[in-house]
Amino acid sequence: MYKDVSIIAGPSSLDLATAIAKHLDAELVPVDLRIFPDGESKIKMRRVDNDYCIVVQSTYPPTDRHLLQALMMIKRCSEDGAANVCAVMPYMAYSRQDREFLDGEVVSMALVSKLIETVGTRRLITVDIHSPASLSYFMIDTQNISAVGLLADYAAVKIKPNAPIVVSPDLGGAKRAVKFARMLGTDMVALKKIRDKDTAEVIIEETELNSSVVGRDLILLDDMISTGESIVEACRFLRRYKPNKIYAICTHALLIGDATTRIKAAGVEEIISTNSVPGINAKVDLAPLITTKLKAIIDTKKHLR
Ligand code: R5P
């Protein structure tokens, strides 16, 4: 029982916040949201008395709006006197802009970290952040938890793939794919993806695959699917090797515009993601994973008191 903890149900993550509050048996604080004709958000919530407040708000698109709403809720909790405000942002917006890739670019993550801290956040929990290095901009405690185990469990139990092989569309995701493949007791390959930094065009470089994919079920694994271009190009490349079914699994399914249609047209059987972004593909619930992490943090704090 965590009656002295308030879970603030951010508008972007209402179901997730409700599930976390239920798992913790904590107070759920509903949030009233109004969007003005000019697009501005107005947040209204009841006063919080608890010292420990957890604001659950994933910052998927519209990212700026969801981020600003999170800042508003955190600020309210701080103003109400909560000394321990924890932000749970399963999808962390802007973590792809963690450095100045091209001359003159603003390092968005450096700014976002400051904004989150300025409103009184004491701790941040995120899930499979695109760039763990981007967390170095924060001065507060940050925890990046991995949903790979949950996704692998889902694949093993629900998909029951035939002679699966795990594929990372890029070398950056190789470690994740190794972990996932190990959990499924199988092998993996990592493709060589190049993205044009100006046009965002994706190319998969010609490479010799170190494992045969012929007749096998492919699990394309990524931290996130945004425009779907990486998955579409990976499918185009891999289908020449005559695989069986193709599944696309990720933590964050942003699926911008017609991404779903294009991914399906490229031959993907099913898209599976967590509920960091709610929707029909959100088949894996993050609530138990986040709750376990929160319990560990809160219990340690109580123990230290
Ligand atoms: C990039 O390195 C990431 O891991 C994802 O592969 C990428 O963000 C997916 O974006 P999109 O779906 O637009 O190709």
Coordinates of C-alpha atoms and ligand atoms in Angstrom, one line a residue:
M1 CA 0.0 0.0 0.0
Y2 CA 1.3 3.4 -1.0
K3 CA -1.4 5.7 0.4
D4 CA 1.1 8.5 0.8
V5 CA 1.9 8.5 -2.9
S6 CA -0.1 10.4 -5.5
I7 CA -0.1 9.3 -9.1
I8 CA -1.0 12.2 -11.4
A9 CA -2.8 10.9 -14.5
G10 CA -1.3 12.8 -17.4
P11 CA -3.6 13.2 -20.4
S12 CA -1.3 11.3 -22.7
S13 CA -1.0 8.3 -20.4
L14 CA -4.3 8.1 -18.5
D15 CA -4.6 4.3 -18.7
L16 CA -1.0 3.7 -17.8
A17 CA -1.2 6.0 -14.8
T18 CA -4.4 4.3 -13.7
A19 CA -2.8 0.9 -13.9
I20 CA 0.3 2.1 -12.0
A21 CA -1.9 3.6 -9.2
K22 CA -3.8 0.3 -9.0
H23 CA -0.7 -1.8 -8.7
L24 CA 0.7 0.6 -6.0
D25 CA -2.6 1.0 -4.3
A26 CA -1.8 4.7 -4.4
E27 CA -4.0 7.8 -4.8
L28 CA -4.9 8.5 -8.5
V29 CA -5.2 12.2 -9.2
P30 CA -7.3 12.9 -12.3
V31 CA -6.3 15.8 -14.5
D32 CA -8.7 18.1 -16.3
L33 CA -7.4 19.2 -19.7
R34 CA -8.8 21.9 -21.9
I35 CA -7.3 22.8 -25.3
F36 CA -8.0 26.3 -26.3
P37 CA -8.8 27.2 -29.9
D38 CA -5.3 28.5 -30.4
G39 CA -3.9 25.2 -29.3
E40 CA -2.8 26.1 -25.8
S41 CA -3.4 23.5 -23.0
K42 CA -5.0 24.4 -19.7
I43 CA -4.4 21.9 -16.9
K44 CA -6.6 21.8 -13.8
M45 CA -6.1 19.3 -11.0
R46 CA -7.0 19.1 -7.3
R47 CA -4.4 20.1 -4.7
V48 CA -2.0 17.3 -3.8
D49 CA -1.2 16.7 -0.1
N50 CA 1.3 13.9 -0.5
D51 CA 5.0 14.5 -0.4
Y52 CA 5.6 11.9 -3.1
C53 CA 4.0 12.7 -6.5
I54 CA 4.4 10.7 -9.6
V55 CA 3.5 12.5 -12.8
V56 CA 2.9 9.9 -15.6
Q57 CA 3.0 11.5 -19.0
S58 CA 4.6 10.0 -22.1
T59 CA 5.8 12.7 -24.5
Y60 CA 4.8 11.1 -27.8
P61 CA 3.4 13.3 -30.6
P62 CA 2.2 16.0 -30.3
T63 CA 5.5 16.1 -28.4
D64 CA 5.6 19.8 -27.5
R65 CA 2.1 19.8 -26.2
H66 CA 2.6 16.6 -24.1
L67 CA 5.9 17.9 -22.8
L68 CA 4.4 21.3 -21.8
Q69 CA 1.5 19.5 -20.1
A70 CA 4.0 17.4 -18.1
L71 CA 5.8 20.6 -17.0
M72 CA 2.5 22.1 -15.9
M73 CA 1.5 19.1 -13.8
I74 CA 5.0 18.9 -12.2
K75 CA 5.0 22.6 -11.4
R76 CA 1.5 22.3 -9.7
C77 CA 2.8 19.4 -7.6
S78 CA 5.9 21.4 -6.6
E79 CA 3.8 24.5 -5.8
D80 CA 1.6 22.3 -3.6
G81 CA 4.7 21.5 -1.6
A82 CA 5.5 18.0 -2.8
A83 CA 9.2 17.5 -2.2
N84 CA 9.5 14.3 -4.2
V85 CA 8.1 14.8 -7.7
C86 CA 9.0 12.0 -10.0
A87 CA 8.3 12.3 -13.8
V88 CA 7.5 9.0 -15.5
M89 CA 7.9 9.7 -19.3
P90 CA 8.0 6.3 -21.0
Y91 CA 8.6 7.9 -24.4
M92 CA 11.1 10.7 -23.9
A93 CA 10.8 13.3 -26.7
Y94 CA 13.8 15.0 -28.1
S95 CA 16.3 12.3 -27.0
R96 CA 17.3 11.9 -30.7
Q97 CA 18.7 15.4 -30.7
D98 CA 21.3 14.8 -28.0
R99 CA 24.1 16.6 -29.9
E100 CA 24.9 19.1 -32.6
F101 CA 24.9 16.6 -35.6
L102 CA 25.0 19.4 -38.1
D103 CA 26.6 22.8 -37.5
G104 CA 24.2 25.2 -36.0
E105 CA 21.7 22.7 -34.6
V106 CA 20.3 23.3 -31.1
V107 CA 20.9 20.4 -28.7
S108 CA 17.2 20.1 -27.8
M109 CA 17.8 17.5 -25.1
A110 CA 20.1 19.8 -23.2
L111 CA 17.2 22.4 -23.1
V112 CA 14.5 19.8 -22.3
S113 CA 16.4 18.5 -19.4
K114 CA 16.7 22.0 -17.9
L115 CA 13.0 22.6 -18.4
I116 CA 12.1 19.4 -16.6
E117 CA 14.4 20.2 -13.7
T118 CA 13.4 23.8 -13.4
V119 CA 9.7 23.0 -12.6
G120 CA 10.8 20.9 -9.6
T121 CA 11.3 17.3 -10.9
R122 CA 13.5 15.3 -8.5
R123 CA 13.7 12.1 -10.5
L124 CA 12.9 11.0 -14.1
I125 CA 12.0 7.5 -15.2
T126 CA 11.9 6.7 -18.9
V127 CA 11.8 3.5 -20.9
D128 CA 14.3 2.5 -23.6
I129 CA 15.3 6.0 -24.3
H130 CA 16.7 6.4 -27.8
S131 CA 20.0 7.8 -26.5
P132 CA 21.0 6.8 -23.0
A133 CA 23.8 9.4 -23.3
S134 CA 21.2 12.2 -23.5
L135 CA 20.4 11.6 -19.8
S136 CA 23.8 13.0 -19.0
Y137 CA 22.3 16.5 -19.4
F138 CA 20.2 15.9 -16.3
M139 CA 21.5 16.8 -12.8
I140 CA 18.7 14.9 -11.1
D141 CA 18.5 11.1 -10.8
T142 CA 17.4 9.4 -14.0
Q143 CA 16.4 5.8 -14.6
N144 CA 16.1 4.3 -18.1
I145 CA 14.4 0.9 -17.8
S146 CA 14.3 -1.7 -20.5
A147 CA 11.1 -3.2 -22.0
V148 CA 13.1 -5.7 -24.0
G149 CA 12.3 -8.6 -21.6
L150 CA 8.5 -7.8 -21.8
L151 CA 8.6 -7.6 -25.6
A152 CA 10.5 -10.9 -25.8
D153 CA 8.0 -12.6 -23.5
Y154 CA 5.2 -11.4 -25.7
A155 CA 6.9 -12.7 -28.8
A156 CA 7.5 -16.1 -27.3
V157 CA 4.1 -16.5 -25.8
K158 CA 1.8 -14.8 -28.3
I159 CA 3.5 -14.9 -31.6
K160 CA 5.3 -18.3 -31.2
P161 CA 7.5 -17.5 -34.2
N162 CA 8.8 -20.3 -36.4
A163 CA 12.6 -20.6 -36.4
P164 CA 12.8 -16.9 -35.5
I165 CA 15.7 -14.6 -36.1
V166 CA 16.0 -11.2 -34.6
V167 CA 17.0 -8.4 -36.9
S168 CA 18.1 -4.9 -35.8
P169 CA 17.7 -2.4 -38.7
D170 CA 20.9 -0.7 -37.6
L171 CA 24.1 -1.4 -35.9
G172 CA 23.2 0.9 -33.0
G173 CA 20.4 -1.5 -32.0
A174 CA 22.6 -4.6 -32.1
K175 CA 23.0 -5.0 -28.3
R176 CA 19.2 -4.8 -27.9
A177 CA 18.8 -7.5 -30.6
V178 CA 21.4 -9.7 -29.0
K179 CA 19.5 -9.5 -25.6
F180 CA 16.2 -10.2 -27.3
A181 CA 17.6 -13.1 -29.3
R182 CA 19.1 -14.7 -26.2
M183 CA 15.7 -14.6 -24.5
L184 CA 14.2 -16.4 -27.4
G185 CA 17.1 -18.8 -27.6
T186 CA 18.0 -17.8 -31.2
D187 CA 20.4 -15.8 -33.2
M188 CA 20.4 -12.2 -34.6
V189 CA 21.7 -10.0 -37.4
A190 CA 22.2 -6.3 -37.5
L191 CA 21.8 -4.4 -40.7
K192 CA 23.9 -1.4 -41.7
K193 CA 21.5 1.6 -41.9
I194 CA 22.5 5.0 -43.1
R195 CA 20.2 8.0 -42.7
D196 CA 20.9 11.2 -44.6
K197 CA 21.1 13.9 -41.9
D198 CA 19.6 16.5 -44.2
T199 CA 16.8 14.6 -46.0
A200 CA 16.3 11.8 -43.4
E201 CA 16.3 9.3 -46.3
V202 CA 17.1 5.8 -45.1
I203 CA 19.4 3.4 -47.0
I204 CA 20.3 -0.2 -45.9
E205 CA 23.8 -0.9 -47.1
E206 CA 24.6 -4.1 -49.0
T207 CA 25.9 -6.5 -46.5
E208 CA 26.5 -10.2 -46.3
L209 CA 24.1 -11.6 -43.6
N210 CA 25.9 -13.7 -41.0
S211 CA 22.9 -16.0 -40.6
S212 CA 20.5 -17.5 -43.1
V213 CA 17.0 -16.0 -43.0
V214 CA 15.5 -18.3 -45.6
G215 CA 12.1 -19.7 -44.5
R216 CA 12.5 -18.2 -41.0
D217 CA 10.2 -15.8 -39.1
L218 CA 11.9 -12.4 -38.8
I219 CA 11.5 -10.2 -35.8
L220 CA 12.5 -6.7 -36.7
L221 CA 13.4 -5.0 -33.4
D222 CA 13.8 -1.3 -32.8
D223 CA 13.5 1.1 -29.9
M224 CA 11.0 3.2 -31.9
I225 CA 9.2 3.3 -35.1
S226 CA 8.5 6.8 -36.3
T227 CA 8.0 7.4 -40.0
G228 CA 8.4 3.6 -40.5
E229 CA 11.2 4.2 -43.1
S230 CA 13.7 2.1 -41.3
I231 CA 11.4 -0.9 -41.1
V232 CA 10.2 -0.5 -44.7
E233 CA 13.8 -0.4 -46.0
A234 CA 14.8 -3.3 -43.8
C235 CA 11.9 -5.3 -45.2
R236 CA 12.9 -4.4 -48.8
F237 CA 16.4 -5.6 -48.1
L238 CA 15.5 -8.8 -46.3
R239 CA 12.7 -10.0 -48.5
R240 CA 15.3 -10.9 -51.2
Y241 CA 16.5 -13.6 -48.8
K242 CA 13.1 -15.3 -48.8
P243 CA 12.1 -15.2 -45.1
N244 CA 8.8 -16.5 -43.8
K245 CA 6.7 -14.0 -41.8
I246 CA 8.0 -10.6 -40.7
Y247 CA 7.0 -9.0 -37.4
A248 CA 8.0 -5.5 -36.3
I249 CA 8.5 -5.1 -32.5
C250 CA 9.4 -1.8 -30.8
T251 CA 9.0 -0.1 -27.5
H252 CA 7.6 3.2 -28.9
A253 CA 5.3 3.0 -31.9
L254 CA 4.9 6.6 -33.0
L255 CA 3.8 5.6 -36.5
I256 CA 3.6 9.0 -38.0
G257 CA 1.2 9.6 -40.9
D258 CA 0.8 6.6 -43.1
A259 CA 3.6 4.6 -41.5
T260 CA 1.3 1.6 -40.6
T261 CA 0.1 1.3 -44.1
R262 CA 3.5 1.4 -45.6
I263 CA 4.9 -1.0 -43.1
K264 CA 2.1 -3.5 -43.8
A265 CA 2.6 -3.0 -47.5
A266 CA 6.3 -3.8 -47.0
G267 CA 5.3 -7.3 -45.8
V268 CA 5.0 -6.9 -42.0
E269 CA 2.5 -9.3 -40.5
E270 CA 2.0 -7.5 -37.2
I271 CA 3.3 -4.4 -35.3
I272 CA 3.8 -4.9 -31.6
S273 CA 4.8 -2.2 -29.1
T274 CA 4.3 -1.2 -25.5
N275 CA 1.7 1.2 -24.2
S276 CA 4.2 4.1 -24.0
V277 CA 2.2 5.2 -27.0
P278 CA -1.4 4.0 -26.6
G279 CA -3.1 2.5 -29.6
I280 CA -4.0 -0.8 -31.4
N281 CA -0.3 -1.9 -31.5
A282 CA 0.2 -1.3 -27.8
K283 CA 0.0 -5.0 -26.8
V284 CA 2.6 -4.9 -24.0
D285 CA 1.7 -3.2 -20.8
L286 CA 4.5 -1.2 -19.1
A287 CA 2.6 -0.7 -15.8
P288 CA 4.1 -3.8 -14.0
L289 CA 7.7 -2.9 -15.0
I290 CA 7.3 0.8 -14.0
T291 CA 5.6 -0.1 -10.8
T292 CA 8.4 -2.4 -9.8
K293 CA 10.9 0.4 -10.4
L294 CA 8.8 2.9 -8.4
K295 CA 8.4 0.5 -5.5
A296 CA 12.1 0.0 -5.3
I297 CA 12.7 3.8 -5.3
I298 CA 10.0 4.7 -2.8
D299 CA 10.9 1.8 -0.4
T300 CA 14.6 2.8 -0.4
K301 CA 13.7 6.4 0.3
K302 CA 11.4 5.3 3.2
H303 CA 14.1 3.1 4.5
L304 CA 16.6 6.0 4.5
R305 CA 14.2 8.3 6.4
Ligands
R5P1 C1 17.1 5.2 -35.0 O1 18.3 5.0 -34.9 C2 16.1 4.6 -34.2 O2 16.5 3.5 -33.5 C3 14.9 4.2 -35.1 O3 15.4 3.2 -36.0 C4 14.4 5.3 -35.9 O4 14.2 6.4 -35.0 C5 13.1 4.9 -36.6 O5 12.7 6.0 -37.3 P1 11.8 5.8 -38.6 O6 10.7 4.9 -38.3 O7 11.4 7.2 -39.0 O8 12.8 5.2 -39.6

